[in-house]
Coordinates of C-alpha atoms in Angstrom, one line a residue:
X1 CA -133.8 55.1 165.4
X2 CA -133.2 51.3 165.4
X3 CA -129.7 50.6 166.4
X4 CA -127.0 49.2 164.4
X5 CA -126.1 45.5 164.6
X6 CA -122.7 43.9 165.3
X7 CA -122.7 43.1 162.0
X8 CA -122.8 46.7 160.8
X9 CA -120.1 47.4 163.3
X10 CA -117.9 44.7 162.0
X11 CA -117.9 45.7 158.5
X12 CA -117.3 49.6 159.7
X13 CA -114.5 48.4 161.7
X14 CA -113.5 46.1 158.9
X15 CA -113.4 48.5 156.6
X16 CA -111.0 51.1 158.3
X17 CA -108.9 47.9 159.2
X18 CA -109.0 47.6 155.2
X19 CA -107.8 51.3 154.5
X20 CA -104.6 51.3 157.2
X21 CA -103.9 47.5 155.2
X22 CA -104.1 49.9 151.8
X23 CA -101.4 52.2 153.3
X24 CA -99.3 50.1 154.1
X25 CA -99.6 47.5 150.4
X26 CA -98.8 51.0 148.6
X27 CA -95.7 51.8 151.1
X28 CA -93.3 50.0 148.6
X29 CA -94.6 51.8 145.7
X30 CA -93.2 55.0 147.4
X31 CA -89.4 55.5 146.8
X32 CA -89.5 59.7 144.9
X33 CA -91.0 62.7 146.6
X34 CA -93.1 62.3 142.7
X35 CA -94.2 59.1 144.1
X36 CA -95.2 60.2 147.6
X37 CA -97.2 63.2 146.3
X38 CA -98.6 62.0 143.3
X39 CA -98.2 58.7 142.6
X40 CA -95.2 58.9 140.2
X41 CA -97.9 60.7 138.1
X42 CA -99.2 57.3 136.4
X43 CA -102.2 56.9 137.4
X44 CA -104.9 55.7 134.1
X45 CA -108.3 57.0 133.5
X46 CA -110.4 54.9 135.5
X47 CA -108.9 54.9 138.5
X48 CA -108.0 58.6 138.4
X49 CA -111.8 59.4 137.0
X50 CA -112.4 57.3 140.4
X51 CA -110.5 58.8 143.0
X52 CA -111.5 62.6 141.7
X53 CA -114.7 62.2 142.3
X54 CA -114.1 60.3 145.8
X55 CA -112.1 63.2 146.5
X56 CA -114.7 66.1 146.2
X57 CA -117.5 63.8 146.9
X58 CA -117.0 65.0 151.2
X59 CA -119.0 64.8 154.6
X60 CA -120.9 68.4 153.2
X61 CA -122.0 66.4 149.9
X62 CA -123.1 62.9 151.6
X63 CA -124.4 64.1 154.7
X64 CA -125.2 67.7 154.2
X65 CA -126.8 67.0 150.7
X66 CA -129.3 64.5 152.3
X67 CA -130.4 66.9 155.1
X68 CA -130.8 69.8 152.7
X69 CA -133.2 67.4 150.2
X70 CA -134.9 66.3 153.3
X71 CA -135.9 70.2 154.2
X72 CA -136.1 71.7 151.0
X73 CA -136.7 68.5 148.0
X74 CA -134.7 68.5 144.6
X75 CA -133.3 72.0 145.7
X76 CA -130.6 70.3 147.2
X77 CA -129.3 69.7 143.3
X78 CA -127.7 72.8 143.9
X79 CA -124.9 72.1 146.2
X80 CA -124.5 68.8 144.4
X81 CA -124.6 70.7 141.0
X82 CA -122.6 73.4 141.5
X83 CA -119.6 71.1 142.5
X84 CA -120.3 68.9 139.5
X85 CA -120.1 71.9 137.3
X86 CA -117.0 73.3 139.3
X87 CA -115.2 70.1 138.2
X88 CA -116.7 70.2 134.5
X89 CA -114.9 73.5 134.6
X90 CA -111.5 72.3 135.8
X91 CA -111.9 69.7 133.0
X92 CA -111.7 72.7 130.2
X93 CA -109.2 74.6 132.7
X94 CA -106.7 71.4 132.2
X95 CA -106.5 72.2 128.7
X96 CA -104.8 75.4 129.4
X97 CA -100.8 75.2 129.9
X98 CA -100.6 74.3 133.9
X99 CA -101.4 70.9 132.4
X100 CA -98.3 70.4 131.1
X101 CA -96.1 72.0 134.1
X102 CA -94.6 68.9 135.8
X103 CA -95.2 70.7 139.5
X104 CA -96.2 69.1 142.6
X105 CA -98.9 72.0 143.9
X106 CA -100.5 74.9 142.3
X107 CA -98.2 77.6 144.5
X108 CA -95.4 76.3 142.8
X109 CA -97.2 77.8 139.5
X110 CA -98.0 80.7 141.3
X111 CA -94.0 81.2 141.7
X112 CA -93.3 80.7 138.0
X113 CA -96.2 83.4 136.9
X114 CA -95.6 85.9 139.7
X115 CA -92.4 85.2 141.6
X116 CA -91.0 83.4 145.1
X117 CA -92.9 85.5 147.5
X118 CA -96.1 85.2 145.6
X119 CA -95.5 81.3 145.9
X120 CA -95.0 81.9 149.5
X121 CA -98.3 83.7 150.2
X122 CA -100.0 81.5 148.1
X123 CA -98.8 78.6 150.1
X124 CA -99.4 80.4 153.4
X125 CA -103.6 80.8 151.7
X126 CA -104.0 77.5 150.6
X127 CA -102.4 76.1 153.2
X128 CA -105.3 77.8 155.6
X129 CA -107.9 76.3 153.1
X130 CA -107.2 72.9 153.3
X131 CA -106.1 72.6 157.0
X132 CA -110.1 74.3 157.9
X133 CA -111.4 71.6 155.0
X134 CA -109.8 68.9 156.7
X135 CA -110.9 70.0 160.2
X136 CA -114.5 69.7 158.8
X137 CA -114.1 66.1 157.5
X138 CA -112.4 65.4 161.1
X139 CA -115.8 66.5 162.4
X140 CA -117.9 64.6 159.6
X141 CA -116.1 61.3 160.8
X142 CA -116.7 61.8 164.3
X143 CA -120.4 62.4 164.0
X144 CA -120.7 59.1 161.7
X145 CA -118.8 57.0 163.9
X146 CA -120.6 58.6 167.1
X147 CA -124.0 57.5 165.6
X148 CA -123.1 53.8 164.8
X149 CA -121.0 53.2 168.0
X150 CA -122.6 55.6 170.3
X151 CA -119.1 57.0 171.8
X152 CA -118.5 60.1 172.9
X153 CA -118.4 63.0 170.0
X154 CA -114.5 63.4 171.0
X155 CA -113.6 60.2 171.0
X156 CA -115.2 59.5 167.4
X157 CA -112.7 62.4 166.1
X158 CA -110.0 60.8 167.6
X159 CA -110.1 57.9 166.3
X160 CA -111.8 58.7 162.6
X161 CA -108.7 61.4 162.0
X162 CA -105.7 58.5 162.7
X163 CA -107.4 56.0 160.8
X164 CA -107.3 58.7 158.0
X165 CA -103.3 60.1 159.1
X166 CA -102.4 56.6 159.2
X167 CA -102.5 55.5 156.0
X168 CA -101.4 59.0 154.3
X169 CA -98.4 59.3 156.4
X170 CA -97.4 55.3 155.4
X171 CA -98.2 55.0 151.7
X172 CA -98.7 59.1 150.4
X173 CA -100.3 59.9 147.2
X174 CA -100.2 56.4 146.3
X175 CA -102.6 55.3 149.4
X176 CA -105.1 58.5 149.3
X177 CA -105.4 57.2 145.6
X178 CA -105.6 53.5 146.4
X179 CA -107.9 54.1 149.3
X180 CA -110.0 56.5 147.1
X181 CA -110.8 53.9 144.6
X182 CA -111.6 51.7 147.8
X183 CA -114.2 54.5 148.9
X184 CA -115.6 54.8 145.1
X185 CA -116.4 51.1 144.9
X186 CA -118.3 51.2 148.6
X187 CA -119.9 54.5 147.8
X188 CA -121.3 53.7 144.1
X189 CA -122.4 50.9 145.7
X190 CA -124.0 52.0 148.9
X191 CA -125.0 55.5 147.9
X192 CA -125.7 55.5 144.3
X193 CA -127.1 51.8 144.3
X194 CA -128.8 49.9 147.6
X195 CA -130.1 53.0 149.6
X196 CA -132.0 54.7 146.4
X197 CA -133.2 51.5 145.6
X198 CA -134.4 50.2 149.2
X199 CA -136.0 53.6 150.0
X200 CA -137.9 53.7 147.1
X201 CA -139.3 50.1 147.5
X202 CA -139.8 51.1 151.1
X203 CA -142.1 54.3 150.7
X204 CA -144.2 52.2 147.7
X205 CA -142.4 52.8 144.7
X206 CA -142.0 55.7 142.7
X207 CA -145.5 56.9 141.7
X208 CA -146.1 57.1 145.5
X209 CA -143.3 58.6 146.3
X210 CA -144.2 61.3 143.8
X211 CA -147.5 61.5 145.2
X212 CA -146.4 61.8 148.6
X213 CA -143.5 64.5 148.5
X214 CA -145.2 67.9 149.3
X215 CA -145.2 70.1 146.6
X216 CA -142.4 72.7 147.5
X217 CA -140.0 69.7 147.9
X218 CA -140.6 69.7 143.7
X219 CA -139.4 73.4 143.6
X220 CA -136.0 74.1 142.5
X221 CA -135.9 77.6 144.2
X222 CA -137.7 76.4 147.5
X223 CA -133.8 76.4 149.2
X224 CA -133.8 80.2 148.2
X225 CA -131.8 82.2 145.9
X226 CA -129.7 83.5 149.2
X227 CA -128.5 79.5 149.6
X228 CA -128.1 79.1 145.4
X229 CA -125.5 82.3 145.4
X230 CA -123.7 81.0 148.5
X231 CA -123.2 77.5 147.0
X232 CA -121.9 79.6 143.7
X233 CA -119.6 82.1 146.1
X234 CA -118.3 79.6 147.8
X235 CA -117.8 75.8 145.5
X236 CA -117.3 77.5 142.3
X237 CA -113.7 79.5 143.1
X238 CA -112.8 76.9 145.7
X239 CA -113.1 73.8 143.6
X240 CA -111.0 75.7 140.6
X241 CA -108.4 77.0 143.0
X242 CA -107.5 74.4 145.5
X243 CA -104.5 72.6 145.9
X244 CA -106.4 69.4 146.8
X245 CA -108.5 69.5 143.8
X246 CA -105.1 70.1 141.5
X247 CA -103.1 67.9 143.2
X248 CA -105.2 64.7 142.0
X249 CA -105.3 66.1 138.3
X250 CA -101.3 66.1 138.6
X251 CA -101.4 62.7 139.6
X252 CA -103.0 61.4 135.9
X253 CA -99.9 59.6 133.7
X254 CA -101.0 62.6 131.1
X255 CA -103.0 65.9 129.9
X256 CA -105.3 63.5 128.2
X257 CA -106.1 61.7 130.8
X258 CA -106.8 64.6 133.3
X259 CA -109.3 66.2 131.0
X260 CA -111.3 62.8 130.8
X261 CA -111.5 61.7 133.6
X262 CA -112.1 65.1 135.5
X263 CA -115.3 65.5 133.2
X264 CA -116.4 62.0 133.9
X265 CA -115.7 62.7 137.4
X266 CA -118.3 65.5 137.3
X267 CA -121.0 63.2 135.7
X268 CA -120.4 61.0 138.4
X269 CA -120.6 63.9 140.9
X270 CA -124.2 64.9 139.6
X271 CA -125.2 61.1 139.5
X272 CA -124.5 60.9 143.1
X273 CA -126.4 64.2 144.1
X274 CA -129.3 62.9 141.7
X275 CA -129.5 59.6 144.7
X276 CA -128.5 61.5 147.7
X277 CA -132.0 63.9 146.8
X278 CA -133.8 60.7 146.0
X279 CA -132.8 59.4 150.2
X280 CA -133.9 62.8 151.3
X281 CA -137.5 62.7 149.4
X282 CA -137.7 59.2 150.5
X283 CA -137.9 60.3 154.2
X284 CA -139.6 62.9 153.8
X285 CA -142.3 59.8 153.0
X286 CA -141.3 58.3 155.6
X287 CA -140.8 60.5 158.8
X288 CA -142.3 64.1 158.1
X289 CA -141.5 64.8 161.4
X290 CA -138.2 63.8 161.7
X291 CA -136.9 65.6 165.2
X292 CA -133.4 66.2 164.3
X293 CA -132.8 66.4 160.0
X294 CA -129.5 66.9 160.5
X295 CA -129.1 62.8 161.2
X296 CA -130.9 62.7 157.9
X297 CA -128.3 60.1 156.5
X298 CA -127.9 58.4 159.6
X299 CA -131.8 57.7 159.5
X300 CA -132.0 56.6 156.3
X301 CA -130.0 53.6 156.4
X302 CA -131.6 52.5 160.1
X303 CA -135.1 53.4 158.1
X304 CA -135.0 51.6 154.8
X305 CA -132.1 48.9 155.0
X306 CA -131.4 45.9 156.2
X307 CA -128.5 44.7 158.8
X308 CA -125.6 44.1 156.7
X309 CA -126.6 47.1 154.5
X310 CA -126.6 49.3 157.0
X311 CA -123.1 48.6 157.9
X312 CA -122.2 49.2 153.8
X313 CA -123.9 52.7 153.7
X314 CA -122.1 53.9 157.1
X315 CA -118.9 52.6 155.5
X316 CA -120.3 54.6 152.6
X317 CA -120.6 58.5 154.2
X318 CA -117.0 57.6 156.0
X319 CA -115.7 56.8 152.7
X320 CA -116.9 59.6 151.1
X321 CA -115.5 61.7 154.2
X322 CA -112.2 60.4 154.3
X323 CA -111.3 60.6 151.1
X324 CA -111.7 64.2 151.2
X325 CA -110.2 64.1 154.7
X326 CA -106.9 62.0 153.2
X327 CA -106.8 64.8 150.4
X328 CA -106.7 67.9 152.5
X329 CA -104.2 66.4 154.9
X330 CA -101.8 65.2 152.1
X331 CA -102.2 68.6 150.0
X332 CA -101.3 70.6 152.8
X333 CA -98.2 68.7 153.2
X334 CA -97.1 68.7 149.9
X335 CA -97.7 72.6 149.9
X336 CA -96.1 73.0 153.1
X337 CA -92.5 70.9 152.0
X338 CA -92.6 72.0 148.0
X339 CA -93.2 75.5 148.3
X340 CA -91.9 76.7 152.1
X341 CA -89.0 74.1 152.9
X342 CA -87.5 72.7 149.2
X343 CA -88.0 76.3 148.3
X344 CA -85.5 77.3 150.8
X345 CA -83.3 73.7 150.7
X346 CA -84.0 72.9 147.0
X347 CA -81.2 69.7 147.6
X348 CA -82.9 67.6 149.5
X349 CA -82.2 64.1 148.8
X350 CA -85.9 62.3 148.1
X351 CA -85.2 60.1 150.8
X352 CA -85.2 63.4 153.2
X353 CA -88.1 65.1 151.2
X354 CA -90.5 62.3 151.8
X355 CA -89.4 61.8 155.6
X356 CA -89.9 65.7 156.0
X357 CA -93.5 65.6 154.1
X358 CA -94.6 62.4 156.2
X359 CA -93.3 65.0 159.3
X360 CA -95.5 67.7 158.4
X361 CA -98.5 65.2 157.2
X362 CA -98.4 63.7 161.3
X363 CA -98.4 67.4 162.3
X364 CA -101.1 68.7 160.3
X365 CA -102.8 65.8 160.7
X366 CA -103.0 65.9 164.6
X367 CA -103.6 69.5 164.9
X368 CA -106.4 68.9 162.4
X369 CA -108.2 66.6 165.2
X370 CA -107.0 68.9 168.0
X371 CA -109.2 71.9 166.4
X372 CA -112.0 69.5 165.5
X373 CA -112.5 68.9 169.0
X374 CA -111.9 72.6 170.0
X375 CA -114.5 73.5 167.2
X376 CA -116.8 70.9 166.7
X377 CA -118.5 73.2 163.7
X378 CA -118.8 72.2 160.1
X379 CA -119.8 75.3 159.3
X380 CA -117.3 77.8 160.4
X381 CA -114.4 75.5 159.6
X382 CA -116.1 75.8 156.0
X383 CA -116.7 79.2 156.1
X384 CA -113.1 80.1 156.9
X385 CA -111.4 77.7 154.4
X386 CA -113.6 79.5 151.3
X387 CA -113.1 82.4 152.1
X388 CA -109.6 82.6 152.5
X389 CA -109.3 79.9 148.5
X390 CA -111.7 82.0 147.4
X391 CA -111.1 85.5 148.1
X392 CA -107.6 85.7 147.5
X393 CA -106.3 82.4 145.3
X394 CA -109.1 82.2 142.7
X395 CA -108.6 85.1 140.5
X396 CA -104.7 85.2 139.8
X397 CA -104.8 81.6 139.9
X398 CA -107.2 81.1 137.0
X399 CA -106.2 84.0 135.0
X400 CA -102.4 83.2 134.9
X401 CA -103.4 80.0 132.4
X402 CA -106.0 81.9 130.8
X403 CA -104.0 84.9 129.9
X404 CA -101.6 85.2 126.8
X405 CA -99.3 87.7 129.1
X406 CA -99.6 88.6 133.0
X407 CA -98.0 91.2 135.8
X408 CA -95.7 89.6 138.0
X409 CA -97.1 92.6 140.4
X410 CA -100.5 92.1 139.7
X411 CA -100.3 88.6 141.0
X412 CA -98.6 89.6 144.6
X413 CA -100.5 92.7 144.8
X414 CA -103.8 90.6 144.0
X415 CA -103.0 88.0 146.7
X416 CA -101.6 90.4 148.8
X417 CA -104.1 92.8 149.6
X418 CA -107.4 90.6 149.2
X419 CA -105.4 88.1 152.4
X420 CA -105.5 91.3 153.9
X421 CA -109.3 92.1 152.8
X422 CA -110.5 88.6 153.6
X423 CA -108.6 88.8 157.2
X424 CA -110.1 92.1 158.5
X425 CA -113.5 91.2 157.6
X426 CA -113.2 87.9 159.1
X427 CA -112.2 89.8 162.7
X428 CA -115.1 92.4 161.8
X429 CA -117.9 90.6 160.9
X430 CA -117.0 87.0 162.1
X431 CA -115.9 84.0 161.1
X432 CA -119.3 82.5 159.4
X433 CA -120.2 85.7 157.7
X434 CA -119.9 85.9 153.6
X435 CA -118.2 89.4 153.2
X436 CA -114.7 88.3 153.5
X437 CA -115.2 86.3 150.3
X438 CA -117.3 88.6 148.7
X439 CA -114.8 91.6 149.3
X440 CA -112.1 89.1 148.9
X441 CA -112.7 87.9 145.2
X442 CA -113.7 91.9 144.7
X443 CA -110.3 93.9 145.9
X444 CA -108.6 90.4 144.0
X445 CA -110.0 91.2 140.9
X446 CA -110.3 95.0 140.8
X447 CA -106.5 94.7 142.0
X448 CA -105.2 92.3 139.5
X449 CA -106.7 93.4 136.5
X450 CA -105.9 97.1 137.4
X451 CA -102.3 96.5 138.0
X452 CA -101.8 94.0 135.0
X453 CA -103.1 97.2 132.7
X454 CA -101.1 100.0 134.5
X455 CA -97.9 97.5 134.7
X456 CA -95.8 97.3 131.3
X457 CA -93.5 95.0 132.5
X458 CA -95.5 91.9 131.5
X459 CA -94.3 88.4 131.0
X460 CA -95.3 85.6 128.9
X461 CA -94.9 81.8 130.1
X462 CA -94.7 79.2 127.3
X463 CA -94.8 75.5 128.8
X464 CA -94.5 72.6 126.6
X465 CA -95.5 69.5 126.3
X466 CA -92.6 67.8 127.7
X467 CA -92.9 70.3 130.9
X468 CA -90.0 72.8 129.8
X469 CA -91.1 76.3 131.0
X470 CA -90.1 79.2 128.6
X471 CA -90.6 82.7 130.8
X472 CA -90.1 85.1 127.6
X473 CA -88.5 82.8 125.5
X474 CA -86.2 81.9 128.6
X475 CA -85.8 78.3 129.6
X476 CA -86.4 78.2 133.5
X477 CA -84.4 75.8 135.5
X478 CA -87.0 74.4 138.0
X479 CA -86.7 71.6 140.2
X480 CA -85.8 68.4 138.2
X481 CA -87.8 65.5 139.8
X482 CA -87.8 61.7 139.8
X483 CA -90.5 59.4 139.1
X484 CA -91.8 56.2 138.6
X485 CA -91.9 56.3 134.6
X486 CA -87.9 57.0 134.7

């Protein structure tokens, strides 16, 4: 593989320089916990359409998307594609009535449809999802920045995961979103733009590369129908249930504006899966043979670019990894001060609720790197995070705004015994197997929807437009915030 230049370092290492200077422009913005979580909830349609899409578009997308085109051709649509339509669907989800709820995480929702210790386990389960998602992007930067400097595997963590902590314990919601729109710019350009584009030009254009891709790589089923239903089990619930997902629609200055730009973020999302297949097929061309396709990514840019470029599509897959990285980190933080500590201490001054959350964000953040080094696997920090999002959140979650009137018991009982579910046949069958969500999402729903019929005690939740929560015709009292706009 040819080696990267000084001036590919340079701009690498200029480029996390940029994000830590990011952090700290945005500090001053900060002054409300509504601020620090997300960003004082005025942020306009292109630059919330931008840092959606930055956020879902991780390490497993950039890096895994290129391997799996490079093994098994435009296949590799579907991990892309299910994500894209995931985030369609959260578009139409955001017309619902959580739209309007001015909240801070999900869990908090979870609390007004089903009651405190629903909130609780909620946050206890989403908290476990985005901690293991964040580990994986603490991996993803290591291996990138392993590759271009050639330092050891440990190191790279190190140093990738406090870049990342750095700038969302200094400037919050406001950074991560900042930053995001950094990482858009770099990965439209890099990604979308100068690698498709070189490494089509560098295999002869595109009637030779047609020519030259073997015939399965053209098969949308060559990746197997096994890999399509994992993508579905696993992407569909977790991108409609996680905090980190909800988190950045809370952040758009309205219901409008969510709706919008989430949809266009999903166009963007299939654009982007659209190139990274094009790189793959391109070195398939290329090198047939390649020894290890799980550097397919890496390769690429050393293949078909020049110096200079190189340095832009490396800055690229860490963008797209630390955005993702930034949001996990930040959402379990606000999950972990909005729904276990103000829960328990709702008068916290903001002055003391941001100090707190920037506490927990430097403690999740470094135990995050301390289990990326212990684990050093992708996949069974990924495997653990769905299941627990998807087995036991995705269900009551979706069908509290979908339904007219819900159990407060079928929500608790539903989270309650699927954690259980998902937990025992994580410790039976291990932590990569796919029964814990598949027995997960099943005791959820056959729990749920069998308690909600039994239970006539059912409540309906009005929210309006202004945020006011009606709990049968009941004004609820929740947690008056500050922002920005007041």
């Amino acid at each position: 593989m040819t080696q990267f230049t000084t001036i590919d370092i340079v701009i690498v290492i200029g480029y996390m320089i940029m994000l830590v200077g990011v952090g700290i422009w945005t500090a001053k913005r900060t002054k409300t916990t509504e601020d620090f979580m997300v960003a004082g909830r005025n942020i306009g349609i292109w630059r919330f359409t931008a840092a959606m899409a930055a956020c879902v578009l991780g390490g497993a997308l950039t890096m895994g998307g290129t391997t799996l085109a490079y093994n098994y051709g435009v296949g590799a649509i579907w991990l892309g594609g299910v994500a894209a339509f995931s985030i369609f669907l959260l578009s139409l989800f955001l017309r619902t009535k959580l739209s309007n709820m001015r909240i801070l995480s999900a869990c908090e929702g979870f609390g007004v449809f089903y009651g405190p210790q629903a909130r609780v386990l909620s946050a206890v389960v989403m908290m476990v999802y985005m901690f293991m998602v964040g580990v994986v992007q603490v991996v993803a930067v290591g291996t990138i920045v392993n590759v271009m400097f050639g330092w050891s595997t440990q190191i790279s963590m190190l140093i990738g995961g406090v870049v990342v902590l750095t700038y969302v314990v200094i400037g919050g919601m406001w950074a991560v979103t900042y930053t995001d729109i950094v990482q858009f710019v770099i990965m439209t350009l890099g990604v979308c733009i100068l690698c498709p584009v070189m490494a089509i030009h560098g295999v002869g254009g595109i009637g030779a590369l047609v020519e030259a891709v073997p015939a399965t790589h053209w098969d949308l089923t060559e990746i197997g129908f096994a890999k399509i239903f994992a993508y579905v089990l696993l992407y569909l619930p977790g991108f409609l249930g996680g905090q980190d997902i909800w988190q950045r629609a809370f952040t758009a200055k309205d219901p409008k504006t969510a709706r919008r730009g989430t949809a266009m973020a999903a166009g963007y999302i299939f654009l982007y899966t659209v190139a990274i297949i094009i790189i793959g097929l391109c070195l398939v061309v290329a090198m047939p043979d390649m020894e290890n396709p799980d550097l397919a990514f890496a390769t690429a840019t050393t293949t078909f670019t020049p110096t200079g470029v190189r340095g832009v599509l490396l800055a690229a897959a860490l963008a797209a990894v630390m955005s993702t990285a930034s949001s996990e980190i930040m959402g379990t933080a606000t999950v972990a001060y909005n729904d276990l500590v103000c829960a328990s201490k709702p008068d916290l001054s903001e002055k003391q609720g941001i100090t707190i959350t920037r506490i927990i964000a430097i403690i999740v953040g470094c135990l995050a790197i301390v289990c990326a080094l212990w684990i050093q696997s992708v996949l069974v920090a990924l495997d653990v995070a769905y299941a627990f999002i998807s087995g036991c959140i995705f269900i009551p979650l979706v069908f509290a705004f979908i339904m007219k009137k819900v159990s407060a018991k079928a929500g608790l009982l539903s989270l309650l015994c699927s954690f259980v579910t998902v937990l025992a046949f994580l410790i039976k069958d291990g932590l990569t197997a796919t029964t814990p969500i598949m027995f997960g999402i099943l005791v959820s729903a056959v729990v749920f929807f069998l308690v909600n019929a039994i239970d006539k005690k059912k409540h309906e939740v009005v929210i309006k437009e202004d945020g006011t929560v009606y709990v049968d015709g009941v004004k609820q009292e929740l947690k008056k915030r500050k922002s920005a706009k007041q």
